[in-house]
Coordinates of C-alpha atoms in Angstrom, one line a residue:
Chain A
M177 CA 53.9 79.3 181.1
K178 CA 54.1 77.3 178.1
Q179 CA 56.8 79.3 176.4
I180 CA 59.1 79.1 179.6
A181 CA 58.1 75.2 179.5
K182 CA 59.2 75.1 175.9
N183 CA 62.3 76.9 176.4
K184 CA 63.5 75.1 179.6
Y185 CA 66.8 73.8 178.1
F186 CA 67.8 77.3 177.7
Y187 CA 66.7 78.5 180.9
F188 CA 69.2 75.6 182.1
M189 CA 71.9 76.9 180.3
L190 CA 71.4 80.6 181.4
I191 CA 71.7 79.1 184.8
P192 CA 75.2 79.1 185.2
V193 CA 76.3 82.1 183.5
L194 CA 73.3 84.5 185.5
I195 CA 74.9 83.5 188.8
W196 CA 78.5 84.4 187.5
Y197 CA 77.2 87.9 186.8
A198 CA 75.3 87.7 190.1
V199 CA 78.5 86.6 192.3
F200 CA 80.7 88.5 190.4
C201 CA 79.6 91.5 189.1
Y202 CA 76.9 92.4 191.5
V203 CA 78.0 91.6 194.5
P204 CA 80.8 93.9 194.5
M205 CA 78.2 96.9 193.3
Y206 CA 76.8 96.1 196.3
G207 CA 80.3 96.0 197.8
I208 CA 79.9 100.0 197.4
V209 CA 78.4 100.4 200.6
M210 CA 82.0 99.7 201.7
A211 CA 82.9 103.1 201.1
F212 CA 80.2 104.1 203.7
Q213 CA 81.3 101.8 206.7
D214 CA 84.1 101.4 208.9
F215 CA 85.0 98.6 207.0
T216 CA 86.6 95.5 208.0
M217 CA 87.7 92.1 206.8
S218 CA 86.2 90.1 209.5
K219 CA 82.8 92.0 209.6
G220 CA 82.5 91.9 206.1
F221 CA 79.7 93.9 204.2
F222 CA 76.7 93.1 206.0
H223 CA 78.4 93.9 209.7
S224 CA 81.0 97.0 209.4
P225 CA 79.7 100.1 210.8
F226 CA 78.0 102.5 209.1
V227 CA 79.8 106.0 209.1
G228 CA 78.7 108.3 206.6
L229 CA 80.7 110.3 204.5
K230 CA 83.6 110.0 206.8
H231 CA 85.9 108.5 204.1
F232 CA 85.0 110.9 201.2
Q233 CA 85.9 114.1 203.0
A234 CA 89.2 112.1 204.4
L235 CA 89.7 111.3 200.2
F236 CA 88.5 115.3 199.4
A237 CA 91.3 116.6 202.0
E238 CA 94.3 114.0 200.7
E239 CA 96.6 116.0 198.4
D240 CA 97.8 112.8 196.4
F241 CA 94.1 112.0 196.0
W242 CA 93.9 115.4 193.7
R243 CA 97.4 114.6 192.1
A244 CA 96.2 111.2 191.0
F245 CA 92.5 112.9 189.6
W246 CA 93.8 115.2 187.6
N247 CA 96.5 113.4 186.2
T248 CA 94.0 110.7 185.5
I249 CA 91.7 113.3 183.5
I250 CA 94.9 115.0 181.8
I251 CA 96.3 111.2 180.5
A252 CA 92.8 110.1 179.4
L253 CA 92.7 114.0 177.0
Y254 CA 95.9 112.9 175.9
R255 CA 95.0 109.5 174.9
L256 CA 91.7 110.2 173.6
A257 CA 93.8 112.7 171.4
T258 CA 96.2 110.3 170.3
A259 CA 95.4 106.7 170.7
F260 CA 91.5 107.4 169.0
P261 CA 92.2 109.3 166.2
I262 CA 95.2 107.3 164.7
P263 CA 93.7 103.7 164.7
I264 CA 91.4 105.4 162.3
I265 CA 94.4 106.6 159.8
I266 CA 96.0 103.4 159.7
A267 CA 92.7 101.7 158.5
L268 CA 92.6 104.4 155.9
L269 CA 96.0 104.0 154.6
L270 CA 95.7 99.9 155.0
N271 CA 92.5 100.1 152.8
E272 CA 94.6 102.0 150.3
V273 CA 97.3 99.5 149.9
R274 CA 96.4 96.9 146.8
H275 CA 99.0 94.4 147.4
L276 CA 97.3 91.7 149.4
K277 CA 100.2 90.1 150.3
F278 CA 102.3 93.2 151.8
R279 CA 98.7 94.3 153.4
K280 CA 98.6 90.6 155.1
S281 CA 102.2 90.8 156.1
L282 CA 101.1 94.5 157.8
Q283 CA 98.6 93.3 159.6
T284 CA 100.0 90.5 161.3
I285 CA 103.0 92.5 162.9
I286 CA 101.0 95.6 163.6
Y287 CA 98.5 93.2 165.2
L288 CA 100.9 90.8 167.2
P289 CA 101.7 93.5 169.8
H290 CA 98.2 93.5 171.5
F291 CA 99.0 90.2 172.4
I292 CA 102.0 90.5 174.6
S293 CA 101.2 91.5 177.9
W294 CA 102.1 94.7 179.4
V295 CA 104.6 92.6 181.7
I296 CA 106.2 91.9 178.8
V297 CA 106.2 94.8 177.0
A298 CA 107.2 96.9 179.8
S299 CA 110.0 94.7 180.4
I300 CA 111.2 95.5 176.8
F301 CA 111.2 99.0 176.8
I302 CA 112.9 98.7 180.2
T303 CA 115.8 97.2 179.0
F304 CA 116.1 99.6 175.7
L305 CA 115.6 102.3 177.6
N306 CA 118.4 101.5 180.5
P307 CA 121.0 104.6 180.7
E308 CA 124.0 101.9 181.6
S309 CA 123.0 99.2 179.2
G310 CA 120.7 99.9 176.6
L311 CA 119.7 100.8 173.2
I312 CA 119.5 104.4 174.3
A313 CA 123.1 104.2 176.2
A314 CA 124.4 103.4 172.9
I315 CA 123.4 105.6 171.0
F316 CA 123.9 108.1 173.4
K317 CA 127.2 106.9 175.0
D318 CA 127.6 109.3 178.3
D319 CA 125.4 111.6 177.8
A320 CA 122.1 108.9 177.8
Q321 CA 119.1 109.8 180.6
D322 CA 117.5 107.5 182.5
I323 CA 114.1 108.9 180.4
L324 CA 111.5 106.4 182.8
T325 CA 112.8 108.4 185.9
R326 CA 111.8 111.8 184.8
P327 CA 108.5 113.0 185.4
D328 CA 108.5 115.7 182.4
L329 CA 108.2 112.6 179.8
F330 CA 106.2 110.3 181.7
R331 CA 103.7 110.7 179.7
H332 CA 104.9 110.8 176.3
V333 CA 106.5 107.5 177.1
L334 CA 102.9 106.2 177.9
I335 CA 101.4 107.2 174.8
L336 CA 103.9 106.5 172.4
T337 CA 104.0 102.8 174.0
D338 CA 100.4 102.3 173.9
L339 CA 100.4 103.3 170.0
W340 CA 103.3 101.0 169.9
K341 CA 101.5 98.4 171.0
E342 CA 97.7 98.8 170.8
A343 CA 97.6 101.1 167.5
G344 CA 97.3 98.3 165.1
F345 CA 95.0 96.1 166.9
G346 CA 92.9 99.2 167.0
T347 CA 92.4 99.1 163.3
V348 CA 90.4 96.1 163.0
I349 CA 86.9 97.5 163.9
Y350 CA 87.8 99.6 161.7
I351 CA 88.6 97.5 158.5
A352 CA 85.7 95.5 159.2
A353 CA 83.4 98.1 158.7
M354 CA 85.1 99.0 155.4
A355 CA 84.8 95.8 154.1
G356 CA 81.1 96.0 154.9
I357 CA 81.2 99.3 152.1
S358 CA 79.6 97.7 148.8
S359 CA 81.7 98.4 146.1
E360 CA 79.0 99.6 143.8
Q361 CA 79.6 102.8 145.9
Y362 CA 83.2 103.1 144.9
E363 CA 82.8 102.3 141.1
A364 CA 79.6 105.1 141.2
A365 CA 81.8 107.6 142.7
T366 CA 84.8 106.9 140.2
I367 CA 82.0 107.1 137.6
D368 CA 80.8 110.6 138.8
G369 CA 85.1 111.3 138.3
A370 CA 86.0 110.9 142.0
G371 CA 89.7 111.0 142.3
R372 CA 91.5 109.0 144.9
W373 CA 91.0 111.1 147.6
A374 CA 87.5 112.3 147.3
L375 CA 86.5 108.5 147.7
V376 CA 88.0 108.4 150.9
R377 CA 85.8 111.7 151.8
H378 CA 83.1 110.7 150.1
V379 CA 82.6 107.5 150.3
T380 CA 84.9 105.4 152.9
L381 CA 85.1 108.0 156.0
P382 CA 81.1 108.1 155.6
G383 CA 80.9 104.2 155.2
I384 CA 82.3 104.1 158.9
S385 CA 80.9 106.8 160.5
G386 CA 78.8 105.0 162.3
V387 CA 81.5 102.5 164.0
I388 CA 83.7 105.9 164.8
L389 CA 81.3 107.1 166.7
I390 CA 80.1 104.2 168.9
M391 CA 84.0 103.6 169.6
F392 CA 84.1 107.2 170.8
I393 CA 81.2 106.3 172.8
L394 CA 83.1 103.6 174.1
T395 CA 86.0 105.0 174.5
I396 CA 84.7 108.1 176.6
G397 CA 82.8 105.5 178.7
K398 CA 86.0 103.9 180.0
I399 CA 88.2 106.8 179.7
L400 CA 89.4 106.9 183.1
G401 CA 89.9 103.1 184.3
W402 CA 92.0 103.3 180.5
G403 CA 95.8 102.5 181.2
F404 CA 95.9 101.0 184.7
D405 CA 97.8 97.9 183.8
Q406 CA 100.2 100.1 181.5
V407 CA 101.1 102.9 184.2
Y408 CA 101.5 100.1 186.8
N409 CA 104.1 98.4 184.8
F410 CA 106.2 101.6 183.8
Y411 CA 105.7 104.1 186.7
N412 CA 107.9 104.2 190.3
P413 CA 108.2 106.4 192.9
L414 CA 110.1 109.0 190.9
V415 CA 107.1 110.0 188.1
Y416 CA 103.9 109.7 190.8
S417 CA 103.6 113.5 190.0
T418 CA 102.9 113.3 186.2
G419 CA 102.0 109.5 186.1
D420 CA 99.8 108.5 189.4
I421 CA 96.4 107.8 188.4
L422 CA 93.2 107.1 190.2
D423 CA 93.4 103.4 189.6
T424 CA 97.3 103.1 190.7
Y425 CA 96.7 105.5 193.7
I426 CA 93.6 103.2 194.5
F427 CA 95.5 100.4 194.1
R428 CA 98.3 101.7 196.5
T429 CA 96.2 102.6 199.1
A430 CA 93.7 99.5 199.3
L431 CA 96.4 97.1 199.3
S432 CA 99.9 98.0 200.4
D433 CA 97.9 100.8 203.3
S434 CA 94.8 98.2 203.9
K435 CA 92.5 101.1 203.9
F436 CA 90.1 99.4 202.1
S437 CA 86.8 102.1 202.9
F438 CA 89.2 104.9 201.9
A439 CA 89.8 103.4 198.4
A440 CA 86.8 102.3 198.1
A441 CA 85.4 105.4 198.0
A442 CA 87.6 106.8 195.8
G443 CA 86.6 104.2 193.4
I444 CA 82.7 105.1 193.4
L445 CA 84.3 108.8 192.4
K446 CA 85.7 106.8 189.8
S447 CA 83.3 104.8 188.4
L448 CA 80.2 107.5 189.0
I449 CA 82.1 109.7 187.0
C450 CA 83.0 107.2 184.0
V451 CA 78.5 106.9 184.0
V452 CA 78.0 110.5 183.9
L453 CA 80.6 110.8 180.6
L454 CA 79.3 107.7 179.4
V455 CA 75.5 109.0 179.3
G456 CA 76.6 112.4 178.1
A457 CA 78.7 111.1 175.1
N458 CA 75.2 108.6 174.2
R459 CA 73.4 111.5 174.3
M460 CA 75.3 114.1 172.8
A461 CA 75.4 110.7 169.7
K462 CA 71.4 111.0 169.6
A463 CA 71.5 115.0 169.8
L464 CA 73.4 114.8 166.3
G465 CA 70.8 112.4 165.0
R466 CA 72.8 109.5 165.4
E467 CA 72.5 106.7 166.8
G468 CA 74.1 105.9 170.3
I469 CA 75.1 102.7 172.1
Y470 CA 71.7 102.4 174.5
Chain B
M90 CA 89.0 98.6 145.1
S91 CA 90.7 101.2 143.9
I92 CA 90.1 100.7 140.0
Q93 CA 93.2 102.4 138.8
N94 CA 96.3 100.2 138.8
K95 CA 99.0 103.0 138.3
F96 CA 101.8 102.6 141.5
T97 CA 101.7 106.5 142.1
W98 CA 103.5 108.4 144.5
T99 CA 100.8 108.7 147.2
D100 CA 101.0 105.3 146.9
M101 CA 104.9 105.1 147.7
F102 CA 104.6 107.3 150.6
I103 CA 101.6 105.1 152.2
Y104 CA 103.5 102.1 151.7
F105 CA 106.6 103.8 153.4
V106 CA 104.8 104.8 156.2
L107 CA 103.1 101.7 156.8
A108 CA 106.2 99.6 156.3
A109 CA 108.3 102.3 158.6
G110 CA 105.7 102.1 161.5
S111 CA 105.8 97.8 161.0
L112 CA 109.0 97.9 161.6
M113 CA 109.0 99.9 164.4
I114 CA 106.9 97.2 166.3
F115 CA 109.1 94.7 164.6
I116 CA 112.7 96.0 165.5
P117 CA 112.3 95.8 168.8
L118 CA 110.5 91.9 169.2
W119 CA 113.4 91.1 166.3
R120 CA 116.1 92.6 168.8
I121 CA 114.9 90.1 172.1
L122 CA 114.9 87.2 170.0
V123 CA 118.6 87.9 168.6
I124 CA 120.2 88.4 172.0
S125 CA 118.2 85.9 173.9
F126 CA 119.9 83.6 170.8
S127 CA 123.4 84.8 171.1
A128 CA 126.1 83.2 172.3
Q129 CA 127.5 85.1 175.3
E130 CA 130.9 86.1 174.2
V131 CA 129.7 87.1 170.9
Y132 CA 126.6 89.1 172.4
L133 CA 129.0 90.9 175.0
L134 CA 131.6 92.4 172.1
D135 CA 128.9 93.6 169.7
N136 CA 125.6 93.6 171.6
Y137 CA 123.4 96.0 169.2
N138 CA 123.8 93.8 166.1
L139 CA 120.3 93.1 164.5
I140 CA 121.9 90.2 162.4
P141 CA 122.7 87.3 164.4
K142 CA 126.0 86.3 164.4
S143 CA 125.7 83.1 166.7
F144 CA 123.4 81.0 168.1
S145 CA 123.1 79.5 171.7
L146 CA 120.7 77.9 173.6
T147 CA 122.3 78.3 177.0
E148 CA 120.1 80.7 178.3
Y149 CA 116.9 78.5 177.6
K150 CA 118.9 75.6 178.4
R151 CA 119.4 77.6 182.0
A152 CA 115.4 78.6 182.1
F153 CA 114.5 75.3 181.4
G154 CA 116.9 73.9 184.2
N155 CA 115.5 75.8 187.1
I156 CA 113.1 73.7 188.3
G157 CA 110.6 75.7 190.7
G158 CA 111.7 78.9 188.8
I159 CA 110.7 79.6 185.5
A160 CA 110.2 75.9 184.8
N161 CA 107.3 75.5 187.6
A162 CA 106.3 79.0 187.0
L163 CA 105.6 77.9 182.9
F164 CA 104.0 75.1 184.1
N165 CA 101.4 77.1 186.0
T166 CA 100.8 79.6 183.4
V167 CA 99.8 76.5 181.3
K168 CA 97.3 74.7 183.4
I169 CA 95.7 78.7 184.5
T170 CA 95.2 79.0 181.1
A171 CA 94.2 75.6 180.3
L172 CA 91.9 75.3 183.2
G173 CA 90.1 79.3 182.3
T174 CA 89.7 78.6 179.1
T175 CA 87.9 75.8 179.1
I176 CA 85.5 77.5 181.9
S177 CA 85.3 80.9 180.4
M178 CA 84.1 79.2 177.2
L179 CA 81.8 77.0 178.5
L180 CA 79.9 79.3 180.6
T181 CA 80.3 82.3 178.0
S182 CA 78.9 79.1 174.6
L183 CA 76.1 78.1 177.1
G184 CA 74.7 81.8 177.7
A185 CA 75.1 83.3 174.1
Y186 CA 73.9 80.3 172.2
A187 CA 70.6 81.0 174.9
L188 CA 70.8 84.7 174.2
S189 CA 70.9 84.3 170.9
K190 CA 67.3 83.0 171.0
S191 CA 65.2 86.2 169.8
D192 CA 62.0 84.9 171.1
L193 CA 63.1 83.6 174.2
P194 CA 61.0 85.0 177.2
G195 CA 62.8 87.5 179.5
R196 CA 65.8 87.8 177.2
N197 CA 65.7 91.4 176.6
M198 CA 66.1 91.8 180.8
M199 CA 68.6 89.4 181.2
F200 CA 70.6 91.2 178.1
R201 CA 70.4 94.5 180.6
F202 CA 71.5 92.5 183.0
L203 CA 74.8 92.1 181.5
I204 CA 75.3 95.0 179.7
F205 CA 74.9 97.0 182.8
T206 CA 77.8 95.6 184.0
M207 CA 79.9 96.9 181.4
F208 CA 79.6 100.4 182.4
F209 CA 79.3 100.1 185.7
S210 CA 80.9 98.3 188.4
G211 CA 81.6 98.1 192.1
G212 CA 85.3 99.0 192.0
L213 CA 88.6 96.9 192.5
V214 CA 88.2 97.2 196.7
P215 CA 85.1 95.3 196.8
F216 CA 86.2 92.7 194.0
Y217 CA 89.2 92.3 196.2
V218 CA 87.2 91.6 199.6
L219 CA 84.6 89.4 197.5
V220 CA 87.4 87.1 196.4
R221 CA 89.0 87.1 200.0
N222 CA 85.4 86.0 201.5
L223 CA 85.3 83.0 198.6
D224 CA 88.4 82.0 200.5
F225 CA 89.8 81.9 196.6
I226 CA 93.2 83.4 198.1
D227 CA 96.3 81.6 197.2
T228 CA 94.1 78.8 194.9
I229 CA 94.0 78.7 191.2
W230 CA 90.4 79.4 191.5
S231 CA 91.2 83.6 192.0
L232 CA 92.8 83.3 188.8
V233 CA 90.0 81.6 186.6
L234 CA 86.9 82.3 188.3
P235 CA 86.4 85.6 189.2
T236 CA 87.5 87.3 185.4
A237 CA 85.6 84.1 183.7
V238 CA 83.3 85.8 181.3
S239 CA 84.0 88.8 179.3
T240 CA 80.7 90.1 178.4
Y241 CA 82.1 91.6 175.0
N242 CA 83.0 88.2 174.1
L243 CA 79.5 87.0 175.0
I244 CA 78.3 89.8 172.4
I245 CA 80.8 88.4 169.5
M246 CA 79.5 84.9 170.1
K247 CA 76.2 85.6 170.5
N248 CA 76.1 87.2 167.5
Y249 CA 77.6 85.0 165.4
F250 CA 75.2 82.4 166.8
A251 CA 72.0 84.1 165.9
S252 CA 74.0 84.8 162.4
L253 CA 73.1 81.0 161.6
P254 CA 70.5 79.9 159.5
P255 CA 67.6 78.3 161.7
S256 CA 67.0 75.4 159.2
L257 CA 69.8 73.4 161.1
E258 CA 68.1 73.7 164.6
E259 CA 64.5 72.8 163.1
A260 CA 65.7 69.8 160.9
A261 CA 67.4 68.5 164.4
K262 CA 64.6 69.1 166.5
I263 CA 62.7 66.7 164.2
D264 CA 65.2 64.5 164.7
G265 CA 64.4 64.6 168.1
Y266 CA 67.3 66.4 169.6
N267 CA 67.0 68.8 173.0
D268 CA 68.3 72.5 172.6
I269 CA 71.0 71.2 174.9
Q270 CA 72.1 68.4 172.4
I271 CA 71.7 70.9 169.2
L272 CA 74.2 73.1 170.9
F273 CA 76.9 70.7 171.3
K274 CA 76.0 68.5 167.7
I275 CA 75.3 71.0 165.1
I276 CA 76.0 74.3 166.5
I277 CA 79.3 74.1 168.2
P278 CA 81.0 71.8 165.2
I279 CA 80.2 74.8 162.7
S280 CA 81.3 77.5 164.7
A281 CA 84.7 77.0 164.5
P282 CA 86.0 80.5 163.5
V283 CA 84.1 82.1 166.6
F284 CA 85.3 79.6 169.1
A285 CA 89.3 80.0 167.5
A286 CA 88.9 83.6 167.6
V287 CA 86.9 84.1 171.4
S288 CA 89.5 81.2 172.9
L289 CA 92.4 83.2 171.7
F290 CA 91.1 86.2 173.4
Y291 CA 90.9 84.4 177.0
G292 CA 93.3 82.2 176.7
V293 CA 96.1 85.1 176.0
A294 CA 94.4 87.2 178.7
L295 CA 95.1 84.5 181.5
W296 CA 98.4 83.6 179.8
N297 CA 99.1 87.4 180.4
D298 CA 97.7 87.8 183.9
Y299 CA 100.0 89.3 186.4
F300 CA 97.4 91.4 187.8
L301 CA 95.0 88.9 189.5
A302 CA 98.2 86.7 190.7
T303 CA 99.5 89.9 192.2
L304 CA 96.4 90.7 194.1
F305 CA 95.6 86.9 194.9
I306 CA 98.1 84.6 195.4
N307 CA 101.2 84.9 198.0
S308 CA 103.3 81.7 197.3
N309 CA 106.0 81.2 195.0
E310 CA 105.6 78.4 194.6
L311 CA 101.6 79.4 192.3
F312 CA 103.3 82.2 190.7
P313 CA 102.6 82.2 187.2
L314 CA 105.2 83.3 184.2
Q315 CA 103.9 86.9 184.0
V316 CA 104.3 87.7 188.0
I317 CA 107.7 86.2 187.8
L318 CA 108.4 88.3 184.7
R319 CA 107.7 91.3 186.4
Q320 CA 109.6 90.7 189.4
M321 CA 113.0 89.7 187.9
I322 CA 112.6 92.8 185.2
I323 CA 110.5 95.8 186.2
Q324 CA 111.1 95.4 189.9
D325 CA 114.8 94.3 189.6
M326 CA 114.6 92.3 192.1
V327 CA 117.9 89.7 192.2
T328 CA 116.7 86.2 191.2
A329 CA 117.8 84.5 194.0
E330 CA 114.8 86.6 195.6
V331 CA 112.5 85.2 193.0
G332 CA 113.9 81.3 193.5
I333 CA 115.7 81.3 190.7
S334 CA 119.4 80.5 190.1
T335 CA 122.0 82.2 187.1
T336 CA 125.2 81.2 188.0
G337 CA 127.0 81.8 185.1
S338 CA 125.0 83.4 183.0
N339 CA 124.5 86.7 181.3
M340 CA 121.8 88.6 183.5
E341 CA 120.3 90.7 180.3
Q342 CA 120.5 87.9 178.2
F343 CA 118.7 85.2 180.7
K344 CA 115.9 87.9 180.9
M345 CA 115.5 88.2 177.6
A346 CA 115.1 84.2 176.9
C347 CA 112.5 84.7 179.4
I348 CA 110.2 87.4 177.9
V349 CA 110.6 85.0 174.8
I350 CA 109.5 82.1 176.7
G351 CA 106.5 84.4 178.1
M352 CA 105.5 85.2 174.5
V353 CA 106.3 82.0 172.2
P354 CA 102.5 80.8 172.5
V355 CA 101.2 83.8 171.4
L356 CA 103.6 84.4 168.5
V357 CA 102.9 81.0 167.2
I358 CA 99.4 80.4 167.9
Y359 CA 97.5 84.1 166.7
P360 CA 98.8 84.2 163.2
F361 CA 96.7 81.2 162.5
V362 CA 93.6 82.9 164.2
Q363 CA 94.6 86.1 162.7
K364 CA 92.0 85.3 159.7
Y365 CA 88.8 85.3 162.2
F366 CA 89.4 88.7 163.7
T367 CA 87.5 91.1 160.8
K368 CA 84.6 88.4 160.4
G369 CA 84.5 88.0 164.4
I370 CA 84.8 91.1 165.6
M371 CA 81.6 92.8 164.4
L372 CA 80.5 96.1 166.7
G373 CA 77.2 96.2 165.6
A374 CA 77.4 94.2 168.9
V375 CA 77.0 96.3 171.7
K376 CA 74.0 97.0 170.6
E377 CA 70.3 95.8 171.3

């Protein structure tokens, strides 16, 4: 009790932020009940009638849901294979650049797109890829195709633009980790006769492996929610077959069609899969004898 | 760090790859700038140039001449960013400072209460319903309150505060300051790097937001810039629908000018804050 009185100012400081979390994070968690209700706005979370699993059954019978589900998985795996390793490779390359000025300018440029909104990035690429007036029209003249309406190319567009925007900034965390490796390790390895590649393999990589693992677990945990902003700004009905993901599907059904309970049911499935993936990845890390994230 | 100083073929290859990569990022952005500043006659004759051959502010004058259109949207965005960043920084720094005290009774429990939200959430629909029930629809509150705290930023600040030497606070205690005074008079003034970096993250997120506005704002005159850009370019709405008159301008160039306006603050502020990134974004972070 005395401890609490002594720290009373700290508790005052915490009140606003705890209230914020309770209202904006935990109330929506309670709101999950609406997936089991015939929810109407006028009755709210607390008074709408319960209907059991009705909305889940409807969801599983919906072809568009399964299409969005599989698209989400495929795009997530494609991203995992590209957006996860490429920043590590760029960071390793940057680490080899010895001219500090050159290195700083490179960093300034490659971090930059991270701070530009997806609306603007999509605007830029949509303008450039316009088959009538864009850069693509200049190169291919009359053979120019509208790449953004081709379902077979849409996922590649997503991956490439994502790399353009985020791969550079993704290096920050690894560069920070590399800065923490002591120079003595490099010196010792050099005295032992290690060449450049040996230094990367035996000193730099092991030095950042902990961060790589944590980033991997975090990536797995958010993998299904990855990319709403991007897909939403790039896609159009012509590419729904390969580009519609769970988040965009939920967004459309909830807001355009006002099927609140139905969309909430889809949201729960997504959250559940995310939690399972995260716990799984964390277990795996611990099984490998490494520290997980919790 | 490498000991040898010879510039080898390997170096050459590495430099080439990195330079090529950054050019790929730079060229599209540069193109947009060039297009937006070109004089119309020159642009229409020869529109794939990287070297500017003319300079004109026509499209920018038009963009800012549109009272009710771009200028108004820009004003809304500035307002949202300023108010939102202030609220976010206030909530986050207060919470982060208290949570940086490892001997605070109940701290671990409260910290877990926050961390849990990074991995589990109610999802979009309950979130939307909540904001509606709070009567925030069509007000600025729907854009600045529901996402005011980012747990990730809070952890970055908490770690920074925890790394400060406790002797400072002890000295202030002896001078009779209470913990709130210590935070505002001692801690905040010496924490400029983390305040700069985290304010930038919050500010950029608010500046770039279109999603909350799409969800919660219905009236044209309250739209932020990103929503207007989205309608104009991505949804290809005619400018009259969006409330912008573009008589006499080249649409393409006008759009590019608006894109530039949407990027400028980021382009201007970000390089000054960049030096704090490597220090600020420590990941060890999420653990505890």
